[in-house]
Amino acid sequence: HYYPYWRDAPEDLGPEVRKAIEEGNKVLARDYQSAKDLPKVLTAALEELLTRCDVILCPSATGPAPKGLDTTGDPIFNGLWTFCGNPCISLPLLTSREGLPIGVQLVGEHGNDGRLLRSAQWLFNWADQAS
């Protein structure tokens, strides 16, 4: 998606994006093609897990939201779900000592966004009543 920007005006991209593109360009085509099968394998495992529960509850990030608007923080807990195409939602249910939001993430079954959103609404209402 970023190739046209990289080709035409790489200086317009931020340093993190440029670095990611440079690292990606080092990946061999055969390794890239092999990696494209991973979402299918992971999605099958997640589908099995999600037959036993409505959603997966996990952290949104490694800590509270960062101060300022320079970054949204480390996406480490979101990458797997994005990679597999599973719907996910983060709710700012907790607060750090500094008053910054701490997110809780819910992950749903592939193609079942409605159940994810209903579960998120239930959790949000429950947390609101508990506070």
PDB file of C-alpha atoms in Angstrom:
ATOM      1  CA  HIS A   1       0.000   0.000   0.000  1.00  0.00           C
ATOM      2  CA  TYR A   2       2.885   2.347   0.686  1.00  0.00           C
ATOM      3  CA  TYR A   3       4.902   1.503  -2.411  1.00  0.00           C
ATOM      4  CA  PRO A   4       3.744   4.517  -4.477  1.00  0.00           C
ATOM      5  CA  TYR A   5       4.721   6.850  -1.627  1.00  0.00           C
ATOM      6  CA  TRP A   6       8.031   5.054  -1.174  1.00  0.00           C
ATOM      7  CA  ARG A   7       8.731   5.230  -4.903  1.00  0.00           C
ATOM      8  CA  ASP A   8       7.679   8.835  -5.454  1.00  0.00           C
ATOM      9  CA  ALA A   9       8.566  10.676  -2.245  1.00  0.00           C
ATOM     10  CA  PRO A  10      10.088   8.514   0.503  1.00  0.00           C
ATOM     11  CA  GLU A  11      11.070  11.636   2.439  1.00  0.00           C
ATOM     12  CA  ASP A  12       7.353  12.290   3.028  1.00  0.00           C
ATOM     13  CA  LEU A  13       7.054   9.081   5.031  1.00  0.00           C
ATOM     14  CA  GLY A  14       7.862   8.967   8.727  1.00  0.00           C
ATOM     15  CA  PRO A  15      11.071   7.289   9.885  1.00  0.00           C
ATOM     16  CA  GLU A  16       9.257   4.267  11.343  1.00  0.00           C
ATOM     17  CA  VAL A  17       7.388   3.624   8.091  1.00  0.00           C
ATOM     18  CA  ARG A  18      10.566   4.005   6.041  1.00  0.00           C
ATOM     19  CA  LYS A  19      12.393   1.601   8.348  1.00  0.00           C
ATOM     20  CA  ALA A  20       9.557  -0.950   8.113  1.00  0.00           C
ATOM     21  CA  ILE A  21       9.614  -0.761   4.304  1.00  0.00           C
ATOM     22  CA  GLU A  22      13.387  -1.173   4.246  1.00  0.00           C
ATOM     23  CA  GLU A  23      13.137  -4.242   6.493  1.00  0.00           C
ATOM     24  CA  GLY A  24      10.315  -5.646   4.366  1.00  0.00           C
ATOM     25  CA  ASN A  25      12.349  -5.215   1.203  1.00  0.00           C
ATOM     26  CA  LYS A  26      14.962  -7.580   2.708  1.00  0.00           C
ATOM     27  CA  VAL A  27      12.477 -10.477   2.879  1.00  0.00           C
ATOM     28  CA  LEU A  28      12.972 -13.039   0.129  1.00  0.00           C
ATOM     29  CA  ALA A  29      10.002 -13.727  -2.150  1.00  0.00           C
ATOM     30  CA  ARG A  30       9.893 -17.426  -1.162  1.00  0.00           C
ATOM     31  CA  ASP A  31       9.761 -16.517   2.534  1.00  0.00           C
ATOM     32  CA  TYR A  32       7.003 -13.999   1.870  1.00  0.00           C
ATOM     33  CA  GLN A  33       4.972 -16.574  -0.060  1.00  0.00           C
ATOM     34  CA  SER A  34       5.382 -19.126   2.745  1.00  0.00           C
ATOM     35  CA  ALA A  35       4.311 -16.582   5.342  1.00  0.00           C
ATOM     36  CA  LYS A  36       1.084 -15.911   3.426  1.00  0.00           C
ATOM     37  CA  ASP A  37      -0.149 -19.365   4.526  1.00  0.00           C
ATOM     38  CA  LEU A  38       0.195 -18.535   8.224  1.00  0.00           C
ATOM     39  CA  PRO A  39      -3.083 -16.597   8.564  1.00  0.00           C
ATOM     40  CA  LYS A  40      -5.016 -19.655   7.369  1.00  0.00           C
ATOM     41  CA  VAL A  41      -3.395 -21.883   9.982  1.00  0.00           C
ATOM     42  CA  LEU A  42      -3.809 -19.350  12.776  1.00  0.00           C
ATOM     43  CA  THR A  43      -7.395 -18.546  11.769  1.00  0.00           C
ATOM     44  CA  ALA A  44      -8.319 -22.234  11.944  1.00  0.00           C
ATOM     45  CA  ALA A  45      -6.908 -22.438  15.474  1.00  0.00           C
ATOM     46  CA  LEU A  46      -8.716 -19.263  16.516  1.00  0.00           C
ATOM     47  CA  GLU A  47     -12.002 -20.509  15.061  1.00  0.00           C
ATOM     48  CA  GLU A  48     -11.686 -23.667  17.163  1.00  0.00           C
ATOM     49  CA  LEU A  49     -11.034 -21.600  20.279  1.00  0.00           C
ATOM     50  CA  LEU A  50     -13.905 -19.215  19.546  1.00  0.00           C
ATOM     51  CA  THR A  51     -16.408 -22.077  19.339  1.00  0.00           C
ATOM     52  CA  ARG A  52     -15.966 -22.367  23.123  1.00  0.00           C
ATOM     53  CA  CYS A  53     -16.244 -18.671  24.022  1.00  0.00           C
ATOM     54  CA  ASP A  54     -17.758 -15.469  22.665  1.00  0.00           C
ATOM     55  CA  VAL A  55     -14.571 -13.396  22.579  1.00  0.00           C
ATOM     56  CA  ILE A  56     -10.939 -13.414  23.653  1.00  0.00           C
ATOM     57  CA  LEU A  57     -10.053 -10.846  26.329  1.00  0.00           C
ATOM     58  CA  CYS A  58      -6.484  -9.526  26.265  1.00  0.00           C
ATOM     59  CA  PRO A  59      -4.514  -6.320  26.829  1.00  0.00           C
ATOM     60  CA  SER A  60      -4.666  -3.627  24.162  1.00  0.00           C
ATOM     61  CA  ALA A  61      -1.092  -2.513  24.761  1.00  0.00           C
ATOM     62  CA  THR A  62       1.893  -3.062  27.020  1.00  0.00           C
ATOM     63  CA  GLY A  63       0.827  -0.199  29.265  1.00  0.00           C
ATOM     64  CA  PRO A  64      -1.274   2.941  29.391  1.00  0.00           C
ATOM     65  CA  ALA A  65      -1.778   5.194  26.395  1.00  0.00           C
ATOM     66  CA  PRO A  66       1.287   7.327  25.685  1.00  0.00           C
ATOM     67  CA  LYS A  67       1.240  11.006  26.527  1.00  0.00           C
ATOM     68  CA  GLY A  68       0.820  13.314  23.547  1.00  0.00           C
ATOM     69  CA  LEU A  69      -0.135  12.577  19.975  1.00  0.00           C
ATOM     70  CA  ASP A  70       3.211  11.461  18.539  1.00  0.00           C
ATOM     71  CA  THR A  71       2.348   7.757  18.696  1.00  0.00           C
ATOM     72  CA  THR A  72      -0.522   5.458  19.557  1.00  0.00           C
ATOM     73  CA  GLY A  73       1.842   3.082  21.328  1.00  0.00           C
ATOM     74  CA  ASP A  74       3.160  -0.388  20.621  1.00  0.00           C
ATOM     75  CA  PRO A  75       0.706  -2.447  18.496  1.00  0.00           C
ATOM     76  CA  ILE A  76       2.185  -5.768  19.673  1.00  0.00           C
ATOM     77  CA  PHE A  77      -1.138  -7.074  21.055  1.00  0.00           C
ATOM     78  CA  ASN A  78      -3.068  -6.135  17.911  1.00  0.00           C
ATOM     79  CA  GLY A  79      -0.802  -7.499  15.188  1.00  0.00           C
ATOM     80  CA  LEU A  80      -1.927 -11.126  15.397  1.00  0.00           C
ATOM     81  CA  TRP A  81      -5.606 -10.256  15.060  1.00  0.00           C
ATOM     82  CA  THR A  82      -4.959  -7.912  12.146  1.00  0.00           C
ATOM     83  CA  PHE A  83      -2.760 -10.534  10.494  1.00  0.00           C
ATOM     84  CA  CYS A  84      -5.545 -13.122  10.763  1.00  0.00           C
ATOM     85  CA  GLY A  85      -8.366 -10.728   9.873  1.00  0.00           C
ATOM     86  CA  ASN A  86     -10.222 -11.186  13.151  1.00  0.00           C
ATOM     87  CA  PRO A  87     -12.311  -8.266  14.345  1.00  0.00           C
ATOM     88  CA  CYS A  88     -11.093  -6.640  17.547  1.00  0.00           C
ATOM     89  CA  ILE A  89     -12.014  -3.650  19.643  1.00  0.00           C
ATOM     90  CA  SER A  90     -10.190  -1.834  22.427  1.00  0.00           C
ATOM     91  CA  LEU A  91     -12.065  -0.303  25.322  1.00  0.00           C
ATOM     92  CA  PRO A  92     -10.465   2.242  27.692  1.00  0.00           C
ATOM     93  CA  LEU A  93     -11.758   0.519  30.836  1.00  0.00           C
ATOM     94  CA  LEU A  94      -8.874   1.203  33.200  1.00  0.00           C
ATOM     95  CA  THR A  95      -6.844   4.272  34.145  1.00  0.00           C
ATOM     96  CA  SER A  96      -3.183   4.557  35.083  1.00  0.00           C
ATOM     97  CA  ARG A  97      -1.952   6.459  38.133  1.00  0.00           C
ATOM     98  CA  GLU A  98      -1.136   9.333  35.782  1.00  0.00           C
ATOM     99  CA  GLY A  99      -4.746   9.402  34.567  1.00  0.00           C
ATOM    100  CA  LEU A 100      -4.002   7.879  31.162  1.00  0.00           C
ATOM    101  CA  PRO A 101      -6.356   5.243  29.741  1.00  0.00           C
ATOM    102  CA  ILE A 102      -5.407   1.582  29.782  1.00  0.00           C
ATOM    103  CA  GLY A 103      -7.157  -0.434  27.113  1.00  0.00           C
ATOM    104  CA  VAL A 104      -8.710  -3.859  27.275  1.00  0.00           C
ATOM    105  CA  GLN A 105      -9.030  -5.607  23.928  1.00  0.00           C
ATOM    106  CA  LEU A 106     -11.724  -8.027  22.832  1.00  0.00           C
ATOM    107  CA  VAL A 107     -11.174 -10.266  19.809  1.00  0.00           C
ATOM    108  CA  GLY A 108     -14.008 -11.915  17.944  1.00  0.00           C
ATOM    109  CA  GLU A 109     -14.563 -14.707  15.532  1.00  0.00           C
ATOM    110  CA  HIS A 110     -13.727 -13.989  11.909  1.00  0.00           C
ATOM    111  CA  GLY A 111     -16.866 -12.626  10.247  1.00  0.00           C
ATOM    112  CA  ASN A 112     -18.816 -12.299  13.499  1.00  0.00           C
ATOM    113  CA  ASP A 113     -18.426  -8.590  14.215  1.00  0.00           C
ATOM    114  CA  GLY A 114     -21.926  -8.384  15.691  1.00  0.00           C
ATOM    115  CA  ARG A 115     -21.164 -10.800  18.531  1.00  0.00           C
ATOM    116  CA  LEU A 116     -17.920  -8.928  19.237  1.00  0.00           C
ATOM    117  CA  LEU A 117     -19.723  -5.584  19.429  1.00  0.00           C
ATOM    118  CA  ARG A 118     -22.463  -7.001  21.678  1.00  0.00           C
ATOM    119  CA  SER A 119     -19.817  -8.453  23.996  1.00  0.00           C
ATOM    120  CA  ALA A 120     -17.950  -5.139  24.030  1.00  0.00           C
ATOM    121  CA  GLN A 121     -21.142  -3.270  24.884  1.00  0.00           C
ATOM    122  CA  TRP A 122     -21.866  -5.702  27.725  1.00  0.00           C
ATOM    123  CA  LEU A 123     -18.324  -5.359  29.152  1.00  0.00           C
ATOM    124  CA  PHE A 124     -18.383  -1.572  28.834  1.00  0.00           C
ATOM    125  CA  ASN A 125     -21.735  -1.372  30.660  1.00  0.00           C
ATOM    126  CA  TRP A 126     -20.543  -3.788  33.352  1.00  0.00           C
ATOM    127  CA  ALA A 127     -17.345  -1.790  33.935  1.00  0.00           C
ATOM    128  CA  ASP A 128     -19.320   1.468  34.065  1.00  0.00           C
ATOM    129  CA  GLN A 129     -21.669   0.048  36.734  1.00  0.00           C
ATOM    130  CA  ALA A 130     -18.761  -1.410  38.708  1.00  0.00           C
ATOM    131  CA  SER A 131     -16.954   1.942  38.975  1.00  0.00           C
TER     132      SER A 131
END
